[in-house]
């Protein structure tokens, strides 16, 4: 026997919120508000009261956690919450979508920490794209399966954690007919890992983790306008204007319409560091500094112009300006480097 009411408080994406907000009663007599181990961990973020005549009074918390009736309560609460969420999603999808951003961190936490809840969540877990459209995972895979299948027959789900910061990359993806999800909670990296394990031939890639043609690699190849010898000649020039401990210079033959230089960050490394940070652990990845790839588009006219500059000073100045533009576009140009870029830009305009 169990009665009570639980509700989702409106919180930010930070899951480290105050707990101890669910009160447990026995026939209207207060027992405890420390319900971890009694209520499933992901539901301790909820608020409310639970009353049951089937739990003992005045016993230790460790006893409560081992009591069979209390364990049944835990399982029952999980089922009731999942059933209610499914009902809300099915009965009035539009209203449920309006509430989604306020409750999604709870659902993600539950999906990651409780397998039974995760199975039920397939019926109500929503995914929002940059156009503010919502989908169940099966609906979304159906939408993108043709356009976003790579040459290895895997469906690539593109996502962003910051639409403003990734505006340029999102625009390039949309030009190619691709769709981009918004995954912006502290648990997004964990969620991507979980879904890759559960779904067949599906992989997740943040929109800034590589050039768009590499993120969803097709069979077509764009020939390079630069020879290997020319790339080797130009590489030390580019490396000379950036911090090579942070940026690894690579050449790729991209479309002429793509930027001359792009900054990307390894999906695997970034995801691992984010996951360990959420877990409160430094771990192996905690000792690694931030690192990025600096992708030089060998087909862009400006890259060819850098190569053809007739003196070293002019070559370095143009390379520096081009590299700084790429850093500026992703918010990595700061401090003195940003000041120097502004002054240099004014000189060029004058």
Coordinates of C-alpha atoms in Angstrom, one line a residue:
X1 CA 0.0 0.0 0.0
X2 CA 1.4 3.3 -1.0
X3 CA 0.0 6.8 -1.4
X4 CA 1.7 10.1 -2.1
X5 CA 2.6 12.8 -4.6
X6 CA 5.8 13.5 -6.4
X7 CA 6.6 16.3 -8.8
X8 CA 9.5 17.6 -10.9
X9 CA 10.9 20.9 -9.6
X10 CA 12.1 23.4 -12.2
X11 CA 15.9 23.2 -12.1
X12 CA 18.9 24.0 -14.3
X13 CA 20.8 21.3 -16.1
X14 CA 23.1 20.8 -13.1
X15 CA 22.2 17.5 -11.5
X16 CA 24.1 18.3 -8.3
X17 CA 20.9 19.8 -6.8
X18 CA 19.8 19.6 -3.2
X19 CA 18.2 16.3 -2.3
X20 CA 16.4 15.2 0.8
X21 CA 13.2 16.7 -0.5
X22 CA 11.1 13.6 -0.5
X23 CA 9.5 12.8 2.9
X24 CA 8.6 9.3 3.9
X25 CA 5.7 8.7 6.2
X26 CA 4.1 5.7 7.9
X27 CA 0.3 6.4 8.4
X28 CA 1.0 10.1 8.5
X29 CA 3.9 9.7 11.0
X30 CA 7.2 11.1 9.7
X31 CA 9.9 8.5 9.2
X32 CA 12.7 10.1 7.2
X33 CA 13.6 12.6 4.5
X34 CA 16.9 10.8 3.7
X35 CA 15.5 8.4 1.1
X36 CA 18.6 7.5 -0.9
X37 CA 18.7 3.8 -1.2
X38 CA 14.9 3.7 -0.6
X39 CA 13.8 5.8 -3.5
X40 CA 15.8 5.2 -6.8
X41 CA 18.7 7.6 -6.9
X42 CA 17.5 9.5 -10.0
X43 CA 14.1 10.1 -8.4
X44 CA 15.7 11.6 -5.2
X45 CA 15.8 14.8 -7.3
X46 CA 12.0 14.9 -7.2
X47 CA 10.0 16.6 -4.5
X48 CA 7.0 15.4 -2.5
X49 CA 5.7 13.0 0.1
X50 CA 5.2 9.2 0.3
X51 CA 3.0 7.5 2.9
X52 CA 2.9 3.7 3.4
X53 CA 1.6 1.6 6.3
X54 CA 3.9 -1.2 5.2
X55 CA 7.2 0.3 6.4
X56 CA 8.5 0.1 10.0
X57 CA 8.9 3.1 12.3
X58 CA 12.0 4.1 14.3
X59 CA 14.5 1.9 12.6
X60 CA 17.8 2.7 11.1
X61 CA 18.2 3.8 7.5
X62 CA 20.3 0.7 6.7
X63 CA 17.4 -1.5 7.9
X64 CA 15.0 0.5 5.7
X65 CA 17.3 -0.1 2.7
X66 CA 17.2 -3.9 3.3
X67 CA 13.5 -4.2 4.1
X68 CA 11.6 -6.1 1.3
X69 CA 8.6 -3.9 1.5
X70 CA 10.8 -0.8 1.1
X71 CA 12.5 -2.4 -1.9
X72 CA 9.0 -3.0 -3.4
X73 CA 8.2 0.7 -2.8
X74 CA 11.3 1.7 -4.8
X75 CA 10.3 -0.5 -7.8
X76 CA 6.7 0.7 -7.6
X77 CA 7.7 4.4 -7.6
X78 CA 9.9 3.9 -10.7
X79 CA 7.0 2.2 -12.5
X80 CA 4.5 4.8 -11.6
X81 CA 6.7 7.7 -12.6
X82 CA 7.5 6.0 -16.0
X83 CA 3.8 5.2 -16.6
X84 CA 2.8 8.7 -15.9
X85 CA 5.4 10.2 -18.2
X86 CA 4.3 7.9 -21.0
X87 CA 0.7 8.9 -20.4
X88 CA 1.6 12.6 -20.6
X89 CA 3.7 12.1 -23.7
X90 CA 0.9 10.1 -25.4
X91 CA -2.1 12.0 -24.3
X92 CA -0.9 15.6 -25.0
X93 CA 2.4 15.5 -26.9
X94 CA 2.4 19.2 -27.5
X95 CA 2.1 20.1 -23.8
X96 CA 4.7 17.5 -22.9
X97 CA 7.1 19.0 -25.4
X98 CA 6.7 22.4 -23.6
X99 CA 7.7 20.9 -20.3
X100 CA 10.6 18.8 -21.8
X101 CA 13.5 21.2 -21.2
X102 CA 12.6 21.5 -17.5
X103 CA 12.4 17.7 -16.9
X104 CA 14.9 16.2 -19.4
X105 CA 17.8 16.0 -17.0
X106 CA 15.7 13.8 -14.6
X107 CA 14.8 11.5 -17.5
X108 CA 18.4 11.3 -18.7
X109 CA 19.6 10.5 -15.2
X110 CA 17.0 7.8 -14.9
X111 CA 17.8 6.3 -18.3
X112 CA 21.5 6.1 -17.4
X113 CA 21.0 4.7 -13.9
X114 CA 18.0 2.3 -14.2
X115 CA 17.7 -0.3 -16.9
X116 CA 14.0 -0.9 -16.3
X117 CA 13.3 2.8 -16.5
X118 CA 15.5 3.1 -19.6
X119 CA 13.4 0.5 -21.4
X120 CA 10.2 2.3 -20.5
X121 CA 11.7 5.7 -21.4
X122 CA 11.8 4.7 -25.1
X123 CA 8.1 5.6 -25.2
X124 CA 8.5 9.2 -23.8
X125 CA 12.2 10.2 -24.0
X126 CA 12.3 13.2 -26.4
X127 CA 15.1 14.6 -28.5
X128 CA 15.0 18.2 -29.7
X129 CA 16.7 19.5 -32.8
X130 CA 18.0 23.0 -33.5
X131 CA 14.6 23.9 -35.2
X132 CA 12.8 23.2 -31.9
X133 CA 11.2 20.0 -33.3
X134 CA 10.8 17.0 -30.9
X135 CA 11.2 13.3 -31.7
X136 CA 11.1 9.9 -30.0
X137 CA 14.4 8.1 -30.9
X138 CA 12.7 5.8 -33.4
X139 CA 11.0 8.8 -35.1
X140 CA 14.3 10.6 -35.3
X141 CA 16.2 7.7 -36.8
X142 CA 13.5 7.3 -39.4
X143 CA 13.8 11.0 -40.3
X144 CA 17.6 11.0 -40.8
X145 CA 18.4 7.5 -41.9
X146 CA 18.8 8.2 -45.6
X147 CA 20.7 11.5 -45.5
X148 CA 22.9 10.8 -42.5
X149 CA 24.1 7.3 -43.3
X150 CA 27.8 7.1 -43.8
X151 CA 29.8 4.9 -46.2
X152 CA 30.0 2.2 -43.4
X153 CA 26.2 2.0 -43.3
X154 CA 26.1 3.7 -39.9
X155 CA 23.6 6.4 -39.1
X156 CA 25.4 9.4 -37.7
X157 CA 23.5 11.6 -35.2
X158 CA 24.9 15.1 -35.2
X159 CA 24.5 17.2 -32.1
X160 CA 25.4 20.5 -30.5
X161 CA 25.6 21.7 -26.9
X162 CA 25.6 25.4 -27.9
X163 CA 23.7 26.6 -31.0
X164 CA 25.2 30.0 -30.9
X165 CA 28.8 28.8 -30.6
X166 CA 28.3 26.2 -33.4
X167 CA 26.2 28.4 -35.7
X168 CA 28.6 28.2 -38.6
X169 CA 29.0 24.4 -38.4
X170 CA 25.2 23.9 -38.0
X171 CA 24.7 26.0 -41.1
X172 CA 27.2 23.9 -43.1
X173 CA 25.4 20.7 -42.0
X174 CA 22.0 22.1 -43.0
X175 CA 23.3 23.1 -46.4
X176 CA 24.0 19.3 -46.9
X177 CA 20.5 18.4 -45.8
X178 CA 21.6 17.1 -42.4
X179 CA 19.7 17.6 -39.1
X180 CA 21.3 18.6 -35.8
X181 CA 20.1 17.6 -32.3
X182 CA 20.5 19.8 -29.2
X183 CA 22.2 17.9 -26.4
X184 CA 23.2 20.4 -23.8
X185 CA 23.0 18.8 -20.3
X186 CA 25.8 17.7 -18.1
X187 CA 24.8 14.1 -18.9
X188 CA 24.9 14.5 -22.7
X189 CA 28.2 12.6 -23.2
X190 CA 27.1 9.8 -21.0
X191 CA 23.8 9.6 -22.9
X192 CA 25.5 9.5 -26.2
X193 CA 27.6 6.5 -25.0
X194 CA 24.6 4.7 -23.7
X195 CA 22.6 5.1 -26.9
X196 CA 25.5 4.0 -29.0
X197 CA 25.6 0.8 -27.0
X198 CA 21.8 0.3 -27.2
X199 CA 21.1 1.2 -30.8
X200 CA 22.3 -0.8 -33.8
X201 CA 24.7 0.9 -36.3
X202 CA 24.2 4.4 -34.8
X203 CA 26.9 6.8 -33.7
X204 CA 26.9 10.3 -32.2
X205 CA 29.2 13.1 -33.3
X206 CA 29.2 16.7 -31.9
X207 CA 29.1 19.1 -34.8
X208 CA 32.5 20.6 -33.9
X209 CA 34.4 17.3 -33.6
X210 CA 35.4 17.2 -37.3
X211 CA 34.8 18.7 -40.7
X212 CA 31.3 18.1 -41.9
X213 CA 32.4 15.8 -44.7
X214 CA 34.4 13.7 -42.2
X215 CA 31.5 13.6 -39.7
X216 CA 29.3 11.8 -42.2
X217 CA 31.9 10.3 -44.6
X218 CA 30.5 9.4 -48.0
X219 CA 32.2 7.6 -50.9
X220 CA 32.9 10.8 -52.8
X221 CA 36.4 12.3 -52.5
X222 CA 37.3 15.8 -53.3
X223 CA 40.7 16.0 -55.1
X224 CA 43.3 18.3 -53.5
X225 CA 44.6 21.4 -55.3
X226 CA 47.9 21.2 -53.4
X227 CA 50.4 18.5 -53.9
X228 CA 51.9 16.6 -51.0
X229 CA 55.1 18.6 -51.4
X230 CA 53.2 21.9 -51.3
X231 CA 51.4 20.8 -48.1
X232 CA 54.7 19.9 -46.5
X233 CA 56.1 23.3 -47.5
X234 CA 53.0 25.1 -46.0
X235 CA 52.7 23.1 -42.8
X236 CA 55.6 24.7 -40.9
X237 CA 54.2 28.2 -41.9
X238 CA 50.9 27.4 -40.2
X239 CA 52.5 25.7 -37.3
X240 CA 54.6 28.8 -36.8
X241 CA 51.6 31.0 -36.0
X242 CA 49.8 28.7 -33.5
X243 CA 50.6 26.9 -30.3
X244 CA 51.5 23.4 -31.5
X245 CA 51.1 22.0 -28.0
X246 CA 47.4 22.8 -28.3
X247 CA 46.7 22.7 -32.0
X248 CA 47.6 19.9 -34.4
X249 CA 47.8 21.1 -38.0
X250 CA 46.2 18.8 -40.6
X251 CA 45.5 19.2 -44.3
X252 CA 42.2 18.1 -45.9
X253 CA 40.8 18.5 -49.4
X254 CA 37.5 20.1 -48.7
X255 CA 35.1 22.1 -50.9
X256 CA 36.3 25.6 -51.9
X257 CA 33.2 27.0 -50.2
X258 CA 34.3 25.6 -46.8
X259 CA 36.4 27.8 -44.5
X260 CA 40.2 28.0 -45.2
X261 CA 40.9 26.8 -41.7
X262 CA 38.6 25.0 -39.2
X263 CA 39.1 24.1 -35.6
X264 CA 37.8 20.7 -34.4
X265 CA 38.1 18.6 -31.2
X266 CA 38.3 14.8 -31.0
X267 CA 34.8 13.4 -30.1
X268 CA 36.4 10.6 -28.1
X269 CA 38.8 12.6 -26.0
X270 CA 36.3 15.4 -25.3
X271 CA 33.6 13.0 -24.4
X272 CA 35.8 11.0 -22.0
X273 CA 36.9 14.2 -20.3
X274 CA 33.4 15.4 -19.9
X275 CA 32.2 12.1 -18.5
X276 CA 35.0 12.0 -15.9
X277 CA 34.3 15.6 -15.0
X278 CA 30.6 14.8 -14.3
X279 CA 31.7 11.8 -12.3
X280 CA 33.9 14.0 -10.1
X281 CA 37.0 12.1 -11.1
X282 CA 40.2 13.3 -12.6
X283 CA 41.1 9.9 -13.9
X284 CA 43.4 9.2 -16.8
X285 CA 41.8 11.9 -18.9
X286 CA 42.0 14.5 -16.1
X287 CA 45.7 15.0 -16.7
X288 CA 45.3 15.8 -20.4
X289 CA 45.2 19.5 -21.5
X290 CA 42.6 20.7 -23.9
X291 CA 43.7 19.8 -27.5
X292 CA 42.3 20.7 -30.9
X293 CA 42.8 19.9 -34.6
X294 CA 43.5 22.8 -36.9
X295 CA 42.2 21.7 -40.3
X296 CA 43.7 23.5 -43.3
X297 CA 41.5 23.3 -46.4
X298 CA 43.9 22.6 -49.2
X299 CA 41.3 23.7 -51.8
X300 CA 40.5 27.1 -50.5
X301 CA 42.0 30.0 -52.6
X302 CA 43.2 31.8 -49.5
X303 CA 45.4 28.8 -48.5
X304 CA 46.9 28.8 -52.0
X305 CA 47.5 32.5 -51.7
X306 CA 49.5 32.0 -48.4
X307 CA 51.7 29.5 -50.2
X308 CA 52.4 31.9 -53.1
X309 CA 53.3 34.9 -50.9
X310 CA 56.8 35.9 -52.1
X311 CA 58.3 36.7 -48.7
X312 CA 58.3 35.0 -45.3
X313 CA 56.9 38.0 -43.4
X314 CA 53.9 38.4 -45.7
X315 CA 53.3 34.7 -45.6
X316 CA 53.3 34.5 -41.8
X317 CA 51.0 37.6 -41.5
X318 CA 48.4 36.1 -43.8
X319 CA 48.6 32.7 -42.2
X320 CA 48.3 34.3 -38.7
X321 CA 45.2 36.3 -39.7
X322 CA 43.6 33.3 -41.3
X323 CA 44.3 31.0 -38.3
X324 CA 43.1 33.7 -35.9
X325 CA 39.8 34.0 -37.8
X326 CA 39.3 30.3 -37.3
X327 CA 40.0 30.5 -33.6
X328 CA 37.8 33.6 -33.2
X329 CA 34.9 31.7 -34.9
X330 CA 34.9 29.1 -32.1
X331 CA 35.6 31.4 -29.2
X332 CA 39.2 30.4 -28.7
X333 CA 40.9 33.7 -29.5
X334 CA 41.3 35.6 -26.2
X335 CA 43.5 38.0 -24.3
X336 CA 46.6 39.5 -26.0
X337 CA 46.0 37.2 -29.1
X338 CA 42.6 38.8 -29.6
X339 CA 43.9 42.3 -29.1
X340 CA 46.7 41.7 -31.7
X341 CA 44.1 40.3 -34.1
X342 CA 41.9 43.4 -33.8
X343 CA 44.9 45.8 -34.3
X344 CA 46.1 43.7 -37.3
X345 CA 42.6 43.8 -38.8
X346 CA 42.5 47.6 -38.5
X347 CA 45.8 47.8 -40.3
X348 CA 44.6 45.7 -43.1
X349 CA 41.4 47.8 -43.5
X350 CA 43.3 51.0 -43.5

